[in-house]
Coordinates of C-alpha atoms in Angstrom, one line a residue:
X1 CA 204.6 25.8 185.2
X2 CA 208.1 26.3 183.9
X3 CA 207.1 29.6 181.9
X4 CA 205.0 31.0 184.6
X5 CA 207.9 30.7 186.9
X6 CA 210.1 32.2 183.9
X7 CA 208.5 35.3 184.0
X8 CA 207.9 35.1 188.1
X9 CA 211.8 35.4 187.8
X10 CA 211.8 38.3 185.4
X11 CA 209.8 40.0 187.3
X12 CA 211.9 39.8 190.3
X13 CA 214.8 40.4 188.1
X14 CA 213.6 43.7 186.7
X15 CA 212.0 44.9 189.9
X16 CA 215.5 44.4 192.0
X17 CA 217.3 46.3 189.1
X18 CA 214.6 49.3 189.2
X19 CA 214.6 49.4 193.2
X20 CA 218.8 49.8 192.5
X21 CA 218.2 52.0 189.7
X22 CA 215.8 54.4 192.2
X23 CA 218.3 53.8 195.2
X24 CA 221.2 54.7 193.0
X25 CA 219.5 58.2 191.2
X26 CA 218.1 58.9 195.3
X27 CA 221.9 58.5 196.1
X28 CA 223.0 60.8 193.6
X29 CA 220.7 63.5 194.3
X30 CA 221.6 64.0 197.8
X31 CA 225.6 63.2 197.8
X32 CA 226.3 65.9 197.9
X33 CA 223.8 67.4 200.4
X34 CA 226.6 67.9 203.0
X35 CA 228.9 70.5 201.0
X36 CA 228.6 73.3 202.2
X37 CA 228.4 72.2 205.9
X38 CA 231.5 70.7 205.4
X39 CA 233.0 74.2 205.0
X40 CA 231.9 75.7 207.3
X41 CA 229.5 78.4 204.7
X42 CA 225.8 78.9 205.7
X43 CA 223.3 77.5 203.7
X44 CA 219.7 76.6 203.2
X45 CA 219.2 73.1 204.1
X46 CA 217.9 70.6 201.0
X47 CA 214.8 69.0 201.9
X48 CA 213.7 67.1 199.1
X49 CA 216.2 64.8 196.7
X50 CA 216.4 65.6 193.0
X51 CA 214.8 69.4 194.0
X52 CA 217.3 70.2 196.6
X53 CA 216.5 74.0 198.2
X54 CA 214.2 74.9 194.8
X55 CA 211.1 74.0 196.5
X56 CA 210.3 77.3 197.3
X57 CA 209.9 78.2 193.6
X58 CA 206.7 76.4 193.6
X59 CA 205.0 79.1 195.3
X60 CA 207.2 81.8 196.4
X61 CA 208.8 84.5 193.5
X62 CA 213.2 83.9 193.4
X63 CA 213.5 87.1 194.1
X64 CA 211.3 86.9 197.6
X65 CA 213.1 83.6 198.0
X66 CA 216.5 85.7 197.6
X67 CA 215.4 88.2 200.3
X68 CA 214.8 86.2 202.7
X69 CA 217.6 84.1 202.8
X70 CA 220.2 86.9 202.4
X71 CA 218.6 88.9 205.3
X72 CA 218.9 85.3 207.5
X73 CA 221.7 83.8 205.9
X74 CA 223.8 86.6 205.5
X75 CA 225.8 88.0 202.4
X76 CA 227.8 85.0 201.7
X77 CA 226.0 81.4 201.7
X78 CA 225.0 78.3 199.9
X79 CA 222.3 76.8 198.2
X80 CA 221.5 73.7 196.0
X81 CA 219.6 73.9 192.6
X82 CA 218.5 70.3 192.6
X83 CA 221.9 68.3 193.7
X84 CA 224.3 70.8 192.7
X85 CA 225.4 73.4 195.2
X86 CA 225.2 76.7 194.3
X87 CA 227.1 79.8 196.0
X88 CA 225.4 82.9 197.1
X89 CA 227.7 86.3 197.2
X90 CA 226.0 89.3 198.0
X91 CA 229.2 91.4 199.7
X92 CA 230.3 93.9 197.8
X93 CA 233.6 93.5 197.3
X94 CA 233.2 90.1 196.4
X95 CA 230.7 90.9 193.6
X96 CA 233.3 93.4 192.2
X97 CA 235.7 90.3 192.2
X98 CA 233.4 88.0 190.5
X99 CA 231.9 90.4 187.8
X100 CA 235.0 92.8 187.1
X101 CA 238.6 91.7 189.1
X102 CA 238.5 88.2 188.3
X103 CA 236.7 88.2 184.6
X104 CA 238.2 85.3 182.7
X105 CA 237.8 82.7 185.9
X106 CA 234.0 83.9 185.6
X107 CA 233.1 85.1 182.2
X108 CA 230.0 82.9 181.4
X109 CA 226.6 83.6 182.1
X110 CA 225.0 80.3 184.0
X111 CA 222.7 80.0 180.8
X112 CA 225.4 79.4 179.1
X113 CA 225.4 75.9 179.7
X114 CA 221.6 76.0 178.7
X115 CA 222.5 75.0 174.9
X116 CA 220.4 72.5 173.3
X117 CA 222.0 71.8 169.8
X118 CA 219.4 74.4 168.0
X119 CA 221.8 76.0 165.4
X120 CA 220.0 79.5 166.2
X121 CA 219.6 79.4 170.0
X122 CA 223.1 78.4 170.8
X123 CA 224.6 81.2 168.3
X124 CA 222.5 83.8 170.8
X125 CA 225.1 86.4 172.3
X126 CA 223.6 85.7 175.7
X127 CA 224.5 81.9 175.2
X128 CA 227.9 82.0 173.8
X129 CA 230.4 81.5 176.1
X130 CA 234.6 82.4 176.1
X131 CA 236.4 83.4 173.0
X132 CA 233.2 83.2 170.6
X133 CA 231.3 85.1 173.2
X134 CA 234.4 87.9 173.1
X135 CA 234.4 88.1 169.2
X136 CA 230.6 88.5 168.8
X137 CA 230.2 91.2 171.5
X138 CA 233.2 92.9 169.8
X139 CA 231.5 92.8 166.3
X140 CA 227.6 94.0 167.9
X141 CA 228.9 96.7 170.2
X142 CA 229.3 99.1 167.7
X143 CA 225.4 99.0 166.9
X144 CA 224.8 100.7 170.2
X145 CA 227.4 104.2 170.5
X146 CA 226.1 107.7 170.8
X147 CA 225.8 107.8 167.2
X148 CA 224.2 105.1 166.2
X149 CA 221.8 105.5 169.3
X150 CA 221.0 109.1 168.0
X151 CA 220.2 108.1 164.2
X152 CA 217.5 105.9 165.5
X153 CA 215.6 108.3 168.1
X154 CA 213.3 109.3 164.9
X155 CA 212.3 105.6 164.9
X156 CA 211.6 105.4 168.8
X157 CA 209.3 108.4 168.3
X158 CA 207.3 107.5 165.8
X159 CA 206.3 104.2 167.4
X160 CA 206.0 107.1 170.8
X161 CA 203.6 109.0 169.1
X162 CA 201.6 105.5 168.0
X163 CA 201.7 104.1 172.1
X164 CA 200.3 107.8 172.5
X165 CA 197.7 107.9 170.2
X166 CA 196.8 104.3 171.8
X167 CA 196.9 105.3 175.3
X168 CA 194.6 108.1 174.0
X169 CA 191.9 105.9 172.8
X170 CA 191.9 103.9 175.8
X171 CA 191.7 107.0 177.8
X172 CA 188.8 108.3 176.2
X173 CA 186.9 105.1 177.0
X174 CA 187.5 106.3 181.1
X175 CA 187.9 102.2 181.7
X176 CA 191.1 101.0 183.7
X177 CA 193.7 99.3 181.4
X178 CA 196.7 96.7 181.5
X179 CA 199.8 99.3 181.0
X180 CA 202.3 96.0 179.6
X181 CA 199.7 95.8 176.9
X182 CA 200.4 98.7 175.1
X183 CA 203.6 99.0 176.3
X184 CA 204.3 95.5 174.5
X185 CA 202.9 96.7 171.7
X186 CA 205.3 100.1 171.3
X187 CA 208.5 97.8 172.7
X188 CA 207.6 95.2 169.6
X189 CA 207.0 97.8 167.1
X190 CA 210.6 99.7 168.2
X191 CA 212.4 96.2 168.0
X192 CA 210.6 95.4 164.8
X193 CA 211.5 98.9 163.0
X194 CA 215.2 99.5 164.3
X195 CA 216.1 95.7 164.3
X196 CA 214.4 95.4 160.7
X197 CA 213.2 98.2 159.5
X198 CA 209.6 96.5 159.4
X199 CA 207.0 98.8 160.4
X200 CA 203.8 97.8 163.0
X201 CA 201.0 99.0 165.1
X202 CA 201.0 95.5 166.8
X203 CA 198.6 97.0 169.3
X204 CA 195.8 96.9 166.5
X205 CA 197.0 94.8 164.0
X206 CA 196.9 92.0 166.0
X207 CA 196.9 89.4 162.9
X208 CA 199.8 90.3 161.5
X209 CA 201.4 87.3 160.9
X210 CA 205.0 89.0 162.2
X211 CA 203.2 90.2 165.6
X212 CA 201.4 86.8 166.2
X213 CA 204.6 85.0 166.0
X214 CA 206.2 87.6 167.8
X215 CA 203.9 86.8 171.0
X216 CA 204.4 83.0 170.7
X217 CA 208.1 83.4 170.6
X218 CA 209.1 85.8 173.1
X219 CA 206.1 85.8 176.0
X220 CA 207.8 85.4 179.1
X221 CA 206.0 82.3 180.6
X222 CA 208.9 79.8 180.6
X223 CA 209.6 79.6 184.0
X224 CA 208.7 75.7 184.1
X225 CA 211.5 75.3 181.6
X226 CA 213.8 77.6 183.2
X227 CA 213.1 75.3 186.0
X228 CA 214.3 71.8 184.5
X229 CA 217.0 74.1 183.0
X230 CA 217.8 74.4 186.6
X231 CA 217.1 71.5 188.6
X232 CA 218.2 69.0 185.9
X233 CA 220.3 70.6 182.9
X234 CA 221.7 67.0 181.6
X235 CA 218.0 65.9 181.4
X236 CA 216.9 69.0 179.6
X237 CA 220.1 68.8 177.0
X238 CA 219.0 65.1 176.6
X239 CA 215.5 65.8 175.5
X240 CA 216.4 69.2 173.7
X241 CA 214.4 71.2 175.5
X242 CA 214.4 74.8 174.7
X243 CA 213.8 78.6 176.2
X244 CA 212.4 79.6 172.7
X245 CA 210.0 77.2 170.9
X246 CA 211.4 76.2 167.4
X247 CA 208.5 77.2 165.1
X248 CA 208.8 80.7 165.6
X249 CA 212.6 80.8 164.9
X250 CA 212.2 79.3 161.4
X251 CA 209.3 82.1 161.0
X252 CA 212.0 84.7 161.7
X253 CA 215.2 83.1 159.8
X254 CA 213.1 83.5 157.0
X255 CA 211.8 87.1 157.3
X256 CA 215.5 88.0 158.0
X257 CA 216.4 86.3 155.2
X258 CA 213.8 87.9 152.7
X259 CA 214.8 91.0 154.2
X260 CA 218.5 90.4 153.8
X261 CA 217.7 88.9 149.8
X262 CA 215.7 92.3 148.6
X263 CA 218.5 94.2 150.1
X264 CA 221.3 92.4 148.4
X265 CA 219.3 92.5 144.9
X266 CA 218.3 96.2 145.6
X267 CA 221.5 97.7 146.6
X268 CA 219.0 99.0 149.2
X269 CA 220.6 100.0 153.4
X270 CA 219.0 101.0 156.1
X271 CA 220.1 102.5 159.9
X272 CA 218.9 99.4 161.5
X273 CA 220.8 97.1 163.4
X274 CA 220.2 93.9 160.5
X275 CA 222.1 96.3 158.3
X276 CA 225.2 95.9 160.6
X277 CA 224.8 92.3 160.8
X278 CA 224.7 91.9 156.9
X279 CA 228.2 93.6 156.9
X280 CA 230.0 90.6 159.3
X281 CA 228.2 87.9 157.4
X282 CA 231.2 85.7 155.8
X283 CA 231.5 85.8 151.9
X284 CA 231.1 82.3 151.4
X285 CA 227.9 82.1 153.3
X286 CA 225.3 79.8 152.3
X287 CA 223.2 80.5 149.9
X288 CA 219.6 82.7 150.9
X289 CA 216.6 80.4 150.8
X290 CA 213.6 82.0 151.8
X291 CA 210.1 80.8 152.3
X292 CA 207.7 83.0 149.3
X293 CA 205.1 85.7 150.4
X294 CA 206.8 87.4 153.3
X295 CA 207.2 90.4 152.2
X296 CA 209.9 93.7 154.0
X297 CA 207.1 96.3 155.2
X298 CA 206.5 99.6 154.1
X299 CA 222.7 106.6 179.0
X300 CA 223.6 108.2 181.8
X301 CA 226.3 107.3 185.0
X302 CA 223.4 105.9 187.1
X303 CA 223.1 102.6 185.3
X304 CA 226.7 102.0 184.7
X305 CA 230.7 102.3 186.5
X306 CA 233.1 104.4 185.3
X307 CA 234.2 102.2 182.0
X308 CA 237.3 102.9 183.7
X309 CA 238.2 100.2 185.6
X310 CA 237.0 97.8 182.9
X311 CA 237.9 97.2 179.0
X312 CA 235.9 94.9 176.5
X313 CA 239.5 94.0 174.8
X314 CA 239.7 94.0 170.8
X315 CA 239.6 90.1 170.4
X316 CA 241.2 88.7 167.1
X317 CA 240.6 90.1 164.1
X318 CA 237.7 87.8 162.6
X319 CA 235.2 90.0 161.9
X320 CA 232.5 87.8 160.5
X321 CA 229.3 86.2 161.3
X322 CA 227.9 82.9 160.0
X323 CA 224.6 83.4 158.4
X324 CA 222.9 82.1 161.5
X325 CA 224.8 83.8 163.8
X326 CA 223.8 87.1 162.1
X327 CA 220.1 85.5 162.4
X328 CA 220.4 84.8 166.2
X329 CA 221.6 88.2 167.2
X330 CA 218.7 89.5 165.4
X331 CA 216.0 87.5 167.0
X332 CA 218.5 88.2 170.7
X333 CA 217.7 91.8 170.2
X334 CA 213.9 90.7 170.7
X335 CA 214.5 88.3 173.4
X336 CA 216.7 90.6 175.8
X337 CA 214.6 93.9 174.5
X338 CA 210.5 93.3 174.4
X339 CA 209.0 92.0 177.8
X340 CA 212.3 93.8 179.8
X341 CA 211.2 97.4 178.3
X342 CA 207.7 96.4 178.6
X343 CA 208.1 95.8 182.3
X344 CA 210.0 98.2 183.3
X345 CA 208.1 101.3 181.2
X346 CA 204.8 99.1 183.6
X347 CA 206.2 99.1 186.7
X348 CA 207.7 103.0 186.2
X349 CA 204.5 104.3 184.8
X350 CA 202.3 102.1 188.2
X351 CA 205.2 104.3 190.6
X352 CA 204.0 107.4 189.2
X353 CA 200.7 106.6 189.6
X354 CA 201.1 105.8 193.5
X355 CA 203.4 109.2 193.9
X356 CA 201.1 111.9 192.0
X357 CA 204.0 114.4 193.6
X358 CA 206.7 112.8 191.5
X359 CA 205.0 112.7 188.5
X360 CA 204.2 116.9 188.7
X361 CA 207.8 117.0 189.5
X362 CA 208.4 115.0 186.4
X363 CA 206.0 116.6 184.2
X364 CA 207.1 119.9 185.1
X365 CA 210.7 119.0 184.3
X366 CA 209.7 117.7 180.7
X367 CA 207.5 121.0 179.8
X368 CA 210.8 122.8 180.8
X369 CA 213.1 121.2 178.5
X370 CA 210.3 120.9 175.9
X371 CA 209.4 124.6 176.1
X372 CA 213.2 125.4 175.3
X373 CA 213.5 123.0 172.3
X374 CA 209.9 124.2 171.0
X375 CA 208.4 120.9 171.4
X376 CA 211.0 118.5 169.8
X377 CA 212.3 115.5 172.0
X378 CA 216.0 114.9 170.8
X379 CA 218.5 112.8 171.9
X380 CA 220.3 115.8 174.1
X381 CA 216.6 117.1 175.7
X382 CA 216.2 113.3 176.9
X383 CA 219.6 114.0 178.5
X384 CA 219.0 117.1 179.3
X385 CA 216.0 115.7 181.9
X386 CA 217.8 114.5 184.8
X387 CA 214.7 114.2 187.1
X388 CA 213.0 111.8 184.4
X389 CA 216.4 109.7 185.0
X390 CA 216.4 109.8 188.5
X391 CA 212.8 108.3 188.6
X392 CA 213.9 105.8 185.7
X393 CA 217.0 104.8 188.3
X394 CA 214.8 104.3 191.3
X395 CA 212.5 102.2 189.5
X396 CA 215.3 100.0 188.3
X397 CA 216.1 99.9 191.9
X398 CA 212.5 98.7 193.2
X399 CA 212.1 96.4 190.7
X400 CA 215.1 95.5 188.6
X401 CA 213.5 93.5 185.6
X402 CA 216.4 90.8 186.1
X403 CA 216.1 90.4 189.8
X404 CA 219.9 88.2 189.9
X405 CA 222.8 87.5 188.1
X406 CA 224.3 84.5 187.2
X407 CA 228.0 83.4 186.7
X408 CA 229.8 79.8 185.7
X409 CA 233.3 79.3 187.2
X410 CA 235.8 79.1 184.3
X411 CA 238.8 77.5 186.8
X412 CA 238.9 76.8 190.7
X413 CA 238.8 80.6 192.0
X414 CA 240.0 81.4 194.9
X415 CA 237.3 84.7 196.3
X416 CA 239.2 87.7 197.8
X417 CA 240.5 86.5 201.1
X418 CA 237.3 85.0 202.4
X419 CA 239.0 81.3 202.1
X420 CA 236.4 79.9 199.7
X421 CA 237.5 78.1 197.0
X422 CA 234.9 78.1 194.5
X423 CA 235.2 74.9 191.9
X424 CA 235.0 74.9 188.3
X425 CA 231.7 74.5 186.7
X426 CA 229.8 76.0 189.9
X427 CA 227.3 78.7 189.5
X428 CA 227.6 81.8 191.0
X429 CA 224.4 84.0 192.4
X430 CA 224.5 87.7 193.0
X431 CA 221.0 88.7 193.9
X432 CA 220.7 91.5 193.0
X433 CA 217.4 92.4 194.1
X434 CA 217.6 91.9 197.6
X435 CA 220.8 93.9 197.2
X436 CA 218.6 97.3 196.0
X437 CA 216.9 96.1 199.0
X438 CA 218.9 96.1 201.5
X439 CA 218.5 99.0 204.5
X440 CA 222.5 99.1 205.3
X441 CA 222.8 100.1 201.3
X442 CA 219.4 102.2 200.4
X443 CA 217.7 103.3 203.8
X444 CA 213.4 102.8 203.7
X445 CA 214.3 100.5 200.5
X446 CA 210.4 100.1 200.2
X447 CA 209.9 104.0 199.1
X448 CA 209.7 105.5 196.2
X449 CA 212.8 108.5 196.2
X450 CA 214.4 109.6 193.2
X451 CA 216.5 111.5 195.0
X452 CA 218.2 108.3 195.9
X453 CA 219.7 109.2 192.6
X454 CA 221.0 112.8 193.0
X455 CA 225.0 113.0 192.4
X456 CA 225.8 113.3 195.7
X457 CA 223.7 110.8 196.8
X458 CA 225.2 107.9 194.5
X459 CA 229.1 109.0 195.3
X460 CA 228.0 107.8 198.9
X461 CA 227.3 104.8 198.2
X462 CA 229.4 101.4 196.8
X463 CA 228.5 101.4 192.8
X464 CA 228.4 97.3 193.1
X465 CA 225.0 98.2 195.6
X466 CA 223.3 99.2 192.2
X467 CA 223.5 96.1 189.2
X468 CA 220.0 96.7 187.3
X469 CA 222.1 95.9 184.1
X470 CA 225.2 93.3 185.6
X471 CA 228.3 95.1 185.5
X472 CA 231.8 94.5 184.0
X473 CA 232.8 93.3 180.9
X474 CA 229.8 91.2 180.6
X475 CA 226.9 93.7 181.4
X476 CA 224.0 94.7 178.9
X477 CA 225.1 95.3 175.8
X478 CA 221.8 97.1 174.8
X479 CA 222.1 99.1 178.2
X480 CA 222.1 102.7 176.8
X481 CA 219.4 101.5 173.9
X482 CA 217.0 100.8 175.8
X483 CA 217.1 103.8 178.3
X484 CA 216.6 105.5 175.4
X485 CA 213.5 104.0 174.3
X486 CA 212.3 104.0 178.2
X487 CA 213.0 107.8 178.4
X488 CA 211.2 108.7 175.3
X489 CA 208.3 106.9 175.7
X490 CA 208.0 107.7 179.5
X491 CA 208.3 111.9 177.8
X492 CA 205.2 110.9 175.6
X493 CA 203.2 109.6 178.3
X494 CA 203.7 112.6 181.3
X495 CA 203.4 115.1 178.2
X496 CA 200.3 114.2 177.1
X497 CA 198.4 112.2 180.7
X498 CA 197.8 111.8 184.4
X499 CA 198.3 108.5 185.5
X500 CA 196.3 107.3 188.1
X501 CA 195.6 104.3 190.2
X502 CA 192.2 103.4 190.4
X503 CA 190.3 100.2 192.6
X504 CA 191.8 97.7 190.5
X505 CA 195.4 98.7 191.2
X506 CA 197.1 96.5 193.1
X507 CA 198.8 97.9 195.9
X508 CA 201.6 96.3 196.3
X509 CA 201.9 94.6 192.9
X510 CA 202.4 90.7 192.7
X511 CA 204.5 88.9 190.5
X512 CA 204.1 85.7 188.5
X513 CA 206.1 82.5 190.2
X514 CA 209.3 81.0 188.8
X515 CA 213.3 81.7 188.2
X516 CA 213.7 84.5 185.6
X517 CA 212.5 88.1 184.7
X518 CA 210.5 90.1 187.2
X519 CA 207.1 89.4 185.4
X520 CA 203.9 91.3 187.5
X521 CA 201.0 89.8 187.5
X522 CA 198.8 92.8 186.6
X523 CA 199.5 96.8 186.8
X524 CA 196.1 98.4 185.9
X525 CA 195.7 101.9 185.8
X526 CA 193.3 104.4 184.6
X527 CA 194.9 107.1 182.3
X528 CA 193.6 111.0 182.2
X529 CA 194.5 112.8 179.0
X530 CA 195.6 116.6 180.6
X531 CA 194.2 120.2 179.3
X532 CA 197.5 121.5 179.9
X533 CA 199.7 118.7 177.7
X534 CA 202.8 119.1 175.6
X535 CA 202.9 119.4 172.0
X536 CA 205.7 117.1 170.9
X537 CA 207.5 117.2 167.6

């Protein structure tokens, strides 16, 4: 019958277009397959289209996956995240090009290019890219000198003294314990109380409204979209996908906004970093519209090179911030500040508790300083401990909460005199990780030694070996911040306990799958509470 053989037709005719379709998208993912061989760079060969040498991700850690390709493939090689190739540089020298020589031809981060068209994401200073990057950075950096560091060490203590009274509870009940719980809980409560001057306990008050949100908004299991992000960017742009979920952000423009409404009316300021954001928001900003009933509650030279041989230029002279730019870099300092210090106050605290030798040594060294200032922790007796900053340095080393960096090419570079031309638009690797451990660079990279860390240890070795925080223009604004708040708390904890591992500590740790932070799977620990601790003021 004529219709019947109509649709016969269609049939064909939309099948032969969707077998081009596939052949044509197949095509596309693998044309480009053969870059790197064509230049003569080692690489890891692609085996599947569209996914190209991510496989691994699916049940290997990136940062495994980084160490064993640079001990095969070498320092220099190539890779491809789904069909785009990506270069690999872990030589020195080229990493000081990339990061510090040649700046402006590399001066975006590769999530950069994550934006989505969310108002609040894409105003993050960790997004922004080029001049806008330069003129936010210029206007935040003053939130984190010396001075502005020491005004808010009062703050870090007091949510020190909560983690402590915590840990003692927990302690009491003689049962092993997930360190990154409580240690989320004292890295939300310092976010929440310097960023807004809102105080918690989130450890107990697990309802509050602020802490709940909190959770949802900045838990660390988006790998899977770090992994579209990845493998296909145009497809996650398309759909809008996004690293933070929506409904929490409107939960937080709001609270900043309430916050920022009672201050205005009030005349009321406070040392916290919203305070600084209030003074670059522009005059004719919109007007405050906040949601009803959320109410305002009642470093050292290991981690960075000399400043020397970089400057972060003055950049223009515009000053101010929209109103949700002001928002953004509010709700950046949780993003870039709760599961990092979480992590890294974990995995320091798990060392300890492996190497019961260090952590005398360490305890010994804060009952000295301690004893001279008569119990009070200040900003100079953190500084004063340089064994506590050793063992902060080597744990940064073992497991550096960002295990790589990333870096988008700006203009067709070309690297030192290595030959490679490197494209516009390419991503750049440094993996950092299997940098820290590499044998040639930090011999028996596997142990525990702080004394990795002594001066004249570090003046043997290259400065670019050691990236826990990037490095140039572009490296963690926060930096000295949040050694800080790892310090004190760390003082709390060796003043007033043992740490010790017990059956359930895994030895070594694991870590959860996917591209992003160094996430473990579980520390557990047991914690002692000593007869011969350290009063604190």
């Amino acid at each position: 019958m004529p219709g019947e053989e109509l649709l016969a037709d269609s049939l064909a005719i939309t099948l032969f277009f969707g077998i081009i379709s596939l052949f044509c998208l197949y095509w596309y993912s693998i044309k480009d397959f053969d870059y790197w061989k064509k230049r003569g760079i080692p690489y890891v060969k692609p085996v599947l289209p569209f996914i190209g040498t991510s496989y691994s991700l699916l049940w290997k850690p990136a940062h495994q996956i980084d160490v064993e390709r640079y001990r095969k493939l070498g320092p220099v090689y190539g890779q491809f995240d789904g069909a785009r190739p990506v270069l690999v540089i872990a030589d020195l020298k080229l990493v000081r090009e990339v990061l510090v020589k040649e700046f402006p031809s590399f001066i975006n981060r590769r999530v950069s290019s994550f934006k989505n068209g969310d108002s609040i994401v894409d105003a993050m200073l960790f997004v922004l890219h080029g001049d806008e990057w330069k003129r936010v950075r210029n206007i935040l950096t003053p939130a984190f000198t010396t001075g502005k560091i020491k005004r808010m060490i009062d703050i870090i203590k007091e949510c020190g003294q909560t983690a402590t009274e915590n840990f003692r509870t927990t302690a009491k009940s003689g049962k092993p314990f997930q360190a990154k719980l409580i240690y989320g809980a004292f890295a939300m409560d310092v976010i929440a109380s310097a960023a807004f001057s809102v105080k918690l306990d989130s450890h107990n008050d697990t309802k509050n409204q602020f802490v709940q949100t909190a959770k949802e908004a900045f838990s660390t299991d988006f790998g899977f979209k770090l992994f579209i992000f990845l493998l296909f960017p145009k497809l996650a742009k398309l759909f809008k996908v996004s690293i933070i979920s929506p409904k929490p952000l409107v939960f937080f423009r709001e609270v900043i906004l309430q916050i920022m409404e009672k201050r205005k009316k009030t005349g009321q300021t406070r040392n916290d970093f919203l305070q600084l954001l209030m003074a670059t928001l522009k005059e004719d900003t919109e007007e405050l519209k906040v949601d009803k009933g959320i109410e305002e509650n009642s470093i050292t030279s290991n981690y960075g090179h000399d400043e020397s041989t970089y400057q972060t230029p003055k950049f223009g002279s515009n000053k101010n911030l929209s109103l949700n730019a002001a928002v953004a870099q509010s709700i950046s300092f949780f993003t870039a500040g709760f599961d990092t210090v979480a992590s890294t106050l974990s995995f320091a605290t798990y060392l300890l508790a492996v190497n019961p030798e260090i952590q005398e040594r360490m305890y010994e060294e804060v009952h000295q300083v301690l004893e001279k200032t008569e119990g009070e922790l200040t900003y100079e007796a953190i500084q004063e401990m340089k064994y506590l900053d050793n063992v902060l340095s080597e744990t940064l080393r073992l497991y550096p909460v960002i295990p790589r960096l990333e870096r988008m090419t700006e203009t067709d570079c070309k690297l030192g005199d290595t030959g490679i031309t490197v494209p516009k638009g390419m991503a750049i690797v440094i993996p950092s990780y299997a940098l820290h451990k590499d044998p040639k660079l930090f011999p028996d990279p596997e142990k525990f030694d702080p004394d990795r860390f002594l001066p004249e240890e570090r003046a043997k070795r290259d400065p670019y070996a050691y990236l826990p925080f990037g490095d140039g223009p572009r490296h963690c604004i926060g930096m000295r911040f949040a050694l800080i708040e790892v310090k004190t708390c760390l003082v709390y904890v060796i003043a007033n306990f043992k740490i010790l591992r017990c059956p359930e500590t895994k030895v070594p740790l694991e870590f959860c799958l996917g591209p992003g932070l160094l996430i473990p799977k579980d520390i557990i620990l047991k914690f002692e509470e000593r007869t011969d601790k350290i009063s604190l003021k």
